[in-house]
Amino acid sequence: MWNDLEVGWQAAFGSAWNAFKEKTIPIGAAIVNEQDVLVSTGQNKIYSKQGNPKEIYQHHLAHAEINAILKLNEEEHPNIRQYTLYAVMEPCPLCFGAIVMGSIRHVKYAARDTWAGATILNSRSEYIQSKKIKVEGPFADLEKIQIALQTYFEYERFRTDIVVKRWETHCETGVKLGRNLFAAGTLRKFANDNCTAGHVMDYMFERIDKK
């Protein structure tokens, strides 16, 4: 599966896995230009203890999409409105606002977020509608992988399934996989062994529909 993914998905999920390894929320984003060349990546760094000058970290605004967008500007990227942002999770209100104001006009997201997702704003605001942003998502198999990763993290850090139950209403398979992986401690072991995102995603993909 990993080798068949678009470069944007590989970069976004690679960033999400890096976030998981840093024990922060496993969400990643990537931006590709009109030739599908990767130009920026970002990861959630809310609980990260380090970052670079163009990133936000150790702050509740340190979301993946924000960090990817902050690395670009229109002077250096005059065709930015032709770029595509890939996000492993449906952008929240903060991130969708940044997409609008950051001149991104094409968004692909892997997994729905029935808790904080805000792509509905694309059709609810006259101002945002005027930007003509194309939104694509979710993508079924990628959604299962991301929901499994998020479920694992929620149990590991917060020891609660309040948010998980919301995801379970539309992605029961992904939640089930995440619970099973958490019970076995699999993903944290992979992180400690510094396994690649490709290895982890292929491992999870093989187990998506297994009983």
PDB file of C-alpha atoms in Angstrom:
ATOM      1  CA  MET A   1       0.000   0.000   0.000  1.00  0.00           C
ATOM      2  CA  TRP A   2       2.675   2.519   1.025  1.00  0.00           C
ATOM      3  CA  ASN A   3       4.505   2.382  -2.304  1.00  0.00           C
ATOM      4  CA  ASP A   4       1.234   3.037  -4.150  1.00  0.00           C
ATOM      5  CA  LEU A   5       0.409   6.234  -2.269  1.00  0.00           C
ATOM      6  CA  GLU A   6       0.707   9.701  -3.781  1.00  0.00           C
ATOM      7  CA  VAL A   7       3.734  11.646  -2.574  1.00  0.00           C
ATOM      8  CA  GLY A   8       1.450  13.985  -0.635  1.00  0.00           C
ATOM      9  CA  TRP A   9      -0.045  11.115   1.348  1.00  0.00           C
ATOM     10  CA  GLN A  10       3.364   9.602   2.041  1.00  0.00           C
ATOM     11  CA  ALA A  11       4.644  12.921   3.362  1.00  0.00           C
ATOM     12  CA  ALA A  12       1.514  13.598   5.428  1.00  0.00           C
ATOM     13  CA  PHE A  13       1.443  10.157   7.025  1.00  0.00           C
ATOM     14  CA  GLY A  14       5.203  10.272   7.496  1.00  0.00           C
ATOM     15  CA  SER A  15       4.738  13.496   9.463  1.00  0.00           C
ATOM     16  CA  ALA A  16       1.902  11.942  11.478  1.00  0.00           C
ATOM     17  CA  TRP A  17       4.149   9.022  12.395  1.00  0.00           C
ATOM     18  CA  ASN A  18       6.934  11.415  13.422  1.00  0.00           C
ATOM     19  CA  ALA A  19       4.430  13.171  15.680  1.00  0.00           C
ATOM     20  CA  PHE A  20       3.447   9.857  17.238  1.00  0.00           C
ATOM     21  CA  LYS A  21       7.090   9.054  17.881  1.00  0.00           C
ATOM     22  CA  GLU A  22       7.401  12.407  19.669  1.00  0.00           C
ATOM     23  CA  LYS A  23       4.360  11.453  21.784  1.00  0.00           C
ATOM     24  CA  THR A  24       2.226  14.233  20.433  1.00  0.00           C
ATOM     25  CA  ILE A  25      -1.038  14.010  18.481  1.00  0.00           C
ATOM     26  CA  PRO A  26      -0.388  11.867  15.357  1.00  0.00           C
ATOM     27  CA  ILE A  27      -1.541  14.279  12.686  1.00  0.00           C
ATOM     28  CA  GLY A  28       0.533  15.286   9.681  1.00  0.00           C
ATOM     29  CA  ALA A  29       0.085  17.499   6.638  1.00  0.00           C
ATOM     30  CA  ALA A  30       1.926  18.063   3.390  1.00  0.00           C
ATOM     31  CA  ILE A  31       1.689  20.519   0.518  1.00  0.00           C
ATOM     32  CA  VAL A  32       2.570  19.726  -3.090  1.00  0.00           C
ATOM     33  CA  ASN A  33       2.832  22.154  -5.984  1.00  0.00           C
ATOM     34  CA  GLU A  34       1.034  22.002  -9.328  1.00  0.00           C
ATOM     35  CA  GLN A  35       3.600  19.435 -10.556  1.00  0.00           C
ATOM     36  CA  ASP A  36       2.937  17.228  -7.490  1.00  0.00           C
ATOM     37  CA  VAL A  37       6.361  18.083  -6.082  1.00  0.00           C
ATOM     38  CA  LEU A  38       6.506  18.212  -2.291  1.00  0.00           C
ATOM     39  CA  VAL A  39       7.129  21.770  -1.074  1.00  0.00           C
ATOM     40  CA  SER A  40       6.218  21.652   2.624  1.00  0.00           C
ATOM     41  CA  THR A  41       5.346  19.335   5.489  1.00  0.00           C
ATOM     42  CA  GLY A  42       3.973  19.933   8.947  1.00  0.00           C
ATOM     43  CA  GLN A  43       3.151  17.857  11.983  1.00  0.00           C
ATOM     44  CA  ASN A  44       1.252  18.389  15.161  1.00  0.00           C
ATOM     45  CA  LYS A  45       3.645  19.696  17.812  1.00  0.00           C
ATOM     46  CA  ILE A  46       1.298  20.518  20.684  1.00  0.00           C
ATOM     47  CA  TYR A  47       3.275  18.318  23.061  1.00  0.00           C
ATOM     48  CA  SER A  48       6.631  18.505  21.253  1.00  0.00           C
ATOM     49  CA  LYS A  49       9.549  20.063  23.095  1.00  0.00           C
ATOM     50  CA  GLN A  50      11.366  21.328  20.033  1.00  0.00           C
ATOM     51  CA  GLY A  51      10.788  22.749  16.563  1.00  0.00           C
ATOM     52  CA  ASN A  52      12.323  25.044  13.977  1.00  0.00           C
ATOM     53  CA  PRO A  53      11.835  28.840  13.663  1.00  0.00           C
ATOM     54  CA  LYS A  54       9.039  28.415  11.112  1.00  0.00           C
ATOM     55  CA  GLU A  55       7.010  26.087  13.331  1.00  0.00           C
ATOM     56  CA  ILE A  56       4.808  26.449  16.352  1.00  0.00           C
ATOM     57  CA  TYR A  57       5.430  23.934  19.122  1.00  0.00           C
ATOM     58  CA  GLN A  58       4.446  23.395  22.737  1.00  0.00           C
ATOM     59  CA  HIS A  59       1.279  25.385  22.103  1.00  0.00           C
ATOM     60  CA  HIS A  60      -2.328  24.426  21.396  1.00  0.00           C
ATOM     61  CA  LEU A  61      -2.090  26.228  18.042  1.00  0.00           C
ATOM     62  CA  ALA A  62       0.713  23.890  16.930  1.00  0.00           C
ATOM     63  CA  HIS A  63      -1.383  21.937  14.433  1.00  0.00           C
ATOM     64  CA  ALA A  64       0.025  20.084  11.429  1.00  0.00           C
ATOM     65  CA  GLU A  65      -1.695  22.157   8.738  1.00  0.00           C
ATOM     66  CA  ILE A  66      -0.630  25.387  10.435  1.00  0.00           C
ATOM     67  CA  ASN A  67       3.007  24.284  10.516  1.00  0.00           C
ATOM     68  CA  ALA A  68       2.935  23.241   6.855  1.00  0.00           C
ATOM     69  CA  ILE A  69       1.388  26.543   5.718  1.00  0.00           C
ATOM     70  CA  LEU A  70       3.751  28.693   7.798  1.00  0.00           C
ATOM     71  CA  LYS A  71       6.714  27.408   5.788  1.00  0.00           C
ATOM     72  CA  LEU A  72       5.350  28.943   2.564  1.00  0.00           C
ATOM     73  CA  ASN A  73       4.711  32.473   1.387  1.00  0.00           C
ATOM     74  CA  GLU A  74       3.251  33.865  -1.819  1.00  0.00           C
ATOM     75  CA  GLU A  75       6.423  35.753  -2.753  1.00  0.00           C
ATOM     76  CA  GLU A  76       8.368  32.503  -3.025  1.00  0.00           C
ATOM     77  CA  HIS A  77       5.355  30.500  -4.212  1.00  0.00           C
ATOM     78  CA  PRO A  78       3.328  32.740  -6.556  1.00  0.00           C
ATOM     79  CA  ASN A  79       1.306  29.743  -7.784  1.00  0.00           C
ATOM     80  CA  ILE A  80       0.277  28.676  -4.282  1.00  0.00           C
ATOM     81  CA  ARG A  81      -3.410  28.711  -5.249  1.00  0.00           C
ATOM     82  CA  GLN A  82      -2.654  25.759  -7.505  1.00  0.00           C
ATOM     83  CA  TYR A  83      -1.082  23.773  -4.673  1.00  0.00           C
ATOM     84  CA  THR A  84      -2.741  20.912  -2.796  1.00  0.00           C
ATOM     85  CA  LEU A  85      -2.667  20.350   0.946  1.00  0.00           C
ATOM     86  CA  TYR A  86      -2.878  16.756   2.162  1.00  0.00           C
ATOM     87  CA  ALA A  87      -4.052  16.185   5.738  1.00  0.00           C
ATOM     88  CA  VAL A  88      -4.365  12.836   7.464  1.00  0.00           C
ATOM     89  CA  MET A  89      -7.331  14.136   9.486  1.00  0.00           C
ATOM     90  CA  GLU A  90     -10.146  16.461   8.472  1.00  0.00           C
ATOM     91  CA  PRO A  91      -8.970  20.009   9.271  1.00  0.00           C
ATOM     92  CA  CYS A  92     -10.381  21.603  12.410  1.00  0.00           C
ATOM     93  CA  PRO A  93     -11.803  25.178  12.459  1.00  0.00           C
ATOM     94  CA  LEU A  94      -8.348  26.631  13.187  1.00  0.00           C
ATOM     95  CA  CYS A  95      -6.682  24.770  10.330  1.00  0.00           C
ATOM     96  CA  PHE A  96      -9.450  25.274   7.797  1.00  0.00           C
ATOM     97  CA  GLY A  97      -9.272  28.985   8.526  1.00  0.00           C
ATOM     98  CA  ALA A  98      -5.516  28.886   7.937  1.00  0.00           C
ATOM     99  CA  ILE A  99      -6.087  27.072   4.643  1.00  0.00           C
ATOM    100  CA  VAL A 100      -8.487  29.809   3.541  1.00  0.00           C
ATOM    101  CA  MET A 101      -6.214  32.668   4.588  1.00  0.00           C
ATOM    102  CA  GLY A 102      -3.046  30.883   3.443  1.00  0.00           C
ATOM    103  CA  SER A 103      -4.286  30.788  -0.177  1.00  0.00           C
ATOM    104  CA  ILE A 104      -4.538  27.006  -0.415  1.00  0.00           C
ATOM    105  CA  ARG A 105      -7.349  26.128  -2.793  1.00  0.00           C
ATOM    106  CA  HIS A 106      -7.266  22.329  -2.894  1.00  0.00           C
ATOM    107  CA  VAL A 107      -7.473  20.091   0.165  1.00  0.00           C
ATOM    108  CA  LYS A 108      -7.413  16.316   0.494  1.00  0.00           C
ATOM    109  CA  TYR A 109      -8.031  14.715   3.875  1.00  0.00           C
ATOM    110  CA  ALA A 110      -7.822  11.031   4.730  1.00  0.00           C
ATOM    111  CA  ALA A 111     -10.127  10.647   7.737  1.00  0.00           C
ATOM    112  CA  ARG A 112     -13.318  12.354   8.847  1.00  0.00           C
ATOM    113  CA  ASP A 113     -13.285  13.964  12.254  1.00  0.00           C
ATOM    114  CA  THR A 114     -16.813  13.949  13.656  1.00  0.00           C
ATOM    115  CA  TRP A 115     -15.490  15.672  16.773  1.00  0.00           C
ATOM    116  CA  ALA A 116     -13.537  18.664  15.457  1.00  0.00           C
ATOM    117  CA  GLY A 117     -13.657  18.502  11.658  1.00  0.00           C
ATOM    118  CA  ALA A 118     -14.673  21.766  10.016  1.00  0.00           C
ATOM    119  CA  THR A 119     -14.681  21.321   6.241  1.00  0.00           C
ATOM    120  CA  ILE A 120     -18.419  22.008   6.422  1.00  0.00           C
ATOM    121  CA  LEU A 121     -17.383  25.663   6.649  1.00  0.00           C
ATOM    122  CA  ASN A 122     -16.583  25.459   2.954  1.00  0.00           C
ATOM    123  CA  SER A 123     -20.296  25.594   2.180  1.00  0.00           C
ATOM    124  CA  ARG A 124     -21.536  27.618   5.142  1.00  0.00           C
ATOM    125  CA  SER A 125     -19.699  30.902   4.680  1.00  0.00           C
ATOM    126  CA  GLU A 126     -20.242  33.216   1.732  1.00  0.00           C
ATOM    127  CA  TYR A 127     -16.710  34.539   2.156  1.00  0.00           C
ATOM    128  CA  ILE A 128     -15.156  31.063   2.122  1.00  0.00           C
ATOM    129  CA  GLN A 129     -17.342  29.997  -0.812  1.00  0.00           C
ATOM    130  CA  SER A 130     -15.882  32.877  -2.797  1.00  0.00           C
ATOM    131  CA  LYS A 131     -12.448  31.263  -2.505  1.00  0.00           C
ATOM    132  CA  LYS A 132     -13.643  28.208  -4.461  1.00  0.00           C
ATOM    133  CA  ILE A 133     -11.714  25.702  -2.378  1.00  0.00           C
ATOM    134  CA  LYS A 134     -11.924  22.115  -3.629  1.00  0.00           C
ATOM    135  CA  VAL A 135     -12.177  19.639  -0.757  1.00  0.00           C
ATOM    136  CA  GLU A 136     -11.763  15.876  -1.235  1.00  0.00           C
ATOM    137  CA  GLY A 137     -12.174  13.235   1.442  1.00  0.00           C
ATOM    138  CA  PRO A 138     -12.435  10.953   3.203  1.00  0.00           C
ATOM    139  CA  PHE A 139     -10.470   8.121   1.567  1.00  0.00           C
ATOM    140  CA  ALA A 140     -11.738   4.809   2.956  1.00  0.00           C
ATOM    141  CA  ASP A 141      -8.604   2.734   3.611  1.00  0.00           C
ATOM    142  CA  LEU A 142      -6.522   5.733   4.643  1.00  0.00           C
ATOM    143  CA  GLU A 143      -9.295   6.757   7.031  1.00  0.00           C
ATOM    144  CA  LYS A 144      -9.129   3.374   8.770  1.00  0.00           C
ATOM    145  CA  ILE A 145      -5.364   3.673   9.200  1.00  0.00           C
ATOM    146  CA  GLN A 146      -5.543   7.210  10.618  1.00  0.00           C
ATOM    147  CA  ILE A 147      -8.445   6.451  12.957  1.00  0.00           C
ATOM    148  CA  ALA A 148      -6.525   3.426  14.264  1.00  0.00           C
ATOM    149  CA  LEU A 149      -3.467   5.606  14.908  1.00  0.00           C
ATOM    150  CA  GLN A 150      -5.555   8.300  16.588  1.00  0.00           C
ATOM    151  CA  THR A 151      -7.408   5.736  18.704  1.00  0.00           C
ATOM    152  CA  TYR A 152      -4.119   4.302  19.937  1.00  0.00           C
ATOM    153  CA  PHE A 153      -2.890   7.759  20.895  1.00  0.00           C
ATOM    154  CA  GLU A 154      -6.106   8.686  22.717  1.00  0.00           C
ATOM    155  CA  TYR A 155      -5.875   5.574  24.881  1.00  0.00           C
ATOM    156  CA  GLU A 156      -2.157   5.954  25.455  1.00  0.00           C
ATOM    157  CA  ARG A 157      -2.155   9.610  26.489  1.00  0.00           C
ATOM    158  CA  PHE A 158      -5.627  10.361  27.790  1.00  0.00           C
ATOM    159  CA  ARG A 159      -6.853   6.909  28.884  1.00  0.00           C
ATOM    160  CA  THR A 160     -10.340   7.723  27.647  1.00  0.00           C
ATOM    161  CA  ASP A 161     -12.554   6.870  24.703  1.00  0.00           C
ATOM    162  CA  ILE A 162     -14.821   9.938  24.734  1.00  0.00           C
ATOM    163  CA  VAL A 163     -13.561  11.121  21.344  1.00  0.00           C
ATOM    164  CA  VAL A 164     -12.947   7.585  20.094  1.00  0.00           C
ATOM    165  CA  LYS A 165     -16.642   6.785  20.417  1.00  0.00           C
ATOM    166  CA  ARG A 166     -17.412   9.638  18.044  1.00  0.00           C
ATOM    167  CA  TRP A 167     -15.043   8.198  15.450  1.00  0.00           C
ATOM    168  CA  GLU A 168     -16.480   4.722  15.992  1.00  0.00           C
ATOM    169  CA  THR A 169     -19.839   5.853  14.592  1.00  0.00           C
ATOM    170  CA  HIS A 170     -18.351   6.117  11.104  1.00  0.00           C
ATOM    171  CA  CYS A 171     -15.117   4.069  11.259  1.00  0.00           C
ATOM    172  CA  GLU A 172     -15.675   1.077  13.498  1.00  0.00           C
ATOM    173  CA  THR A 173     -12.974  -0.934  11.720  1.00  0.00           C
ATOM    174  CA  GLY A 174     -10.306   1.692  12.343  1.00  0.00           C
ATOM    175  CA  VAL A 175     -11.226   2.048  16.013  1.00  0.00           C
ATOM    176  CA  LYS A 176     -11.185  -1.720  16.474  1.00  0.00           C
ATOM    177  CA  LEU A 177      -7.732  -1.967  14.916  1.00  0.00           C
ATOM    178  CA  GLY A 178      -6.459   0.866  17.113  1.00  0.00           C
ATOM    179  CA  ARG A 179      -7.772  -0.813  20.252  1.00  0.00           C
ATOM    180  CA  ASN A 180      -6.170  -4.116  19.335  1.00  0.00           C
ATOM    181  CA  LEU A 181      -2.822  -2.487  18.581  1.00  0.00           C
ATOM    182  CA  PHE A 182      -2.961  -0.554  21.841  1.00  0.00           C
ATOM    183  CA  ALA A 183      -3.726  -3.674  23.865  1.00  0.00           C
ATOM    184  CA  ALA A 184      -0.608  -5.288  22.398  1.00  0.00           C
ATOM    185  CA  GLY A 185       1.570  -2.146  22.688  1.00  0.00           C
ATOM    186  CA  THR A 186       2.516  -2.585  19.030  1.00  0.00           C
ATOM    187  CA  LEU A 187       2.812   0.977  17.759  1.00  0.00           C
ATOM    188  CA  ARG A 188       4.844   2.295  20.682  1.00  0.00           C
ATOM    189  CA  LYS A 189       7.232  -0.626  20.198  1.00  0.00           C
ATOM    190  CA  PHE A 190       7.514   0.299  16.510  1.00  0.00           C
ATOM    191  CA  ALA A 191       8.177   3.910  17.511  1.00  0.00           C
ATOM    192  CA  ASN A 192      10.860   2.900  20.007  1.00  0.00           C
ATOM    193  CA  ASP A 193      12.456   0.746  17.314  1.00  0.00           C
ATOM    194  CA  ASN A 194      12.387   3.774  14.961  1.00  0.00           C
ATOM    195  CA  CYS A 195      10.383   1.920  12.312  1.00  0.00           C
ATOM    196  CA  THR A 196       9.492   3.855   9.179  1.00  0.00           C
ATOM    197  CA  ALA A 197       6.020   5.172   8.435  1.00  0.00           C
ATOM    198  CA  GLY A 198       5.863   2.880   5.414  1.00  0.00           C
ATOM    199  CA  HIS A 199       6.549  -0.200   7.533  1.00  0.00           C
ATOM    200  CA  VAL A 200       3.931   0.822  10.100  1.00  0.00           C
ATOM    201  CA  MET A 201       1.239   1.634   7.537  1.00  0.00           C
ATOM    202  CA  ASP A 202       1.747  -1.591   5.630  1.00  0.00           C
ATOM    203  CA  TYR A 203       1.568  -3.541   8.902  1.00  0.00           C
ATOM    204  CA  MET A 204      -1.704  -1.814   9.801  1.00  0.00           C
ATOM    205  CA  PHE A 205      -3.173  -2.113   6.326  1.00  0.00           C
ATOM    206  CA  GLU A 206      -2.662  -5.881   6.363  1.00  0.00           C
ATOM    207  CA  ARG A 207      -4.715  -6.066   9.555  1.00  0.00           C
ATOM    208  CA  ILE A 208      -7.557  -3.693   8.727  1.00  0.00           C
ATOM    209  CA  ASP A 209     -10.221  -6.277   8.014  1.00  0.00           C
ATOM    210  CA  LYS A 210      -8.872  -9.222   9.994  1.00  0.00           C
ATOM    211  CA  LYS A 211     -11.099 -10.526  12.754  1.00  0.00           C
TER     212      LYS A 211
END
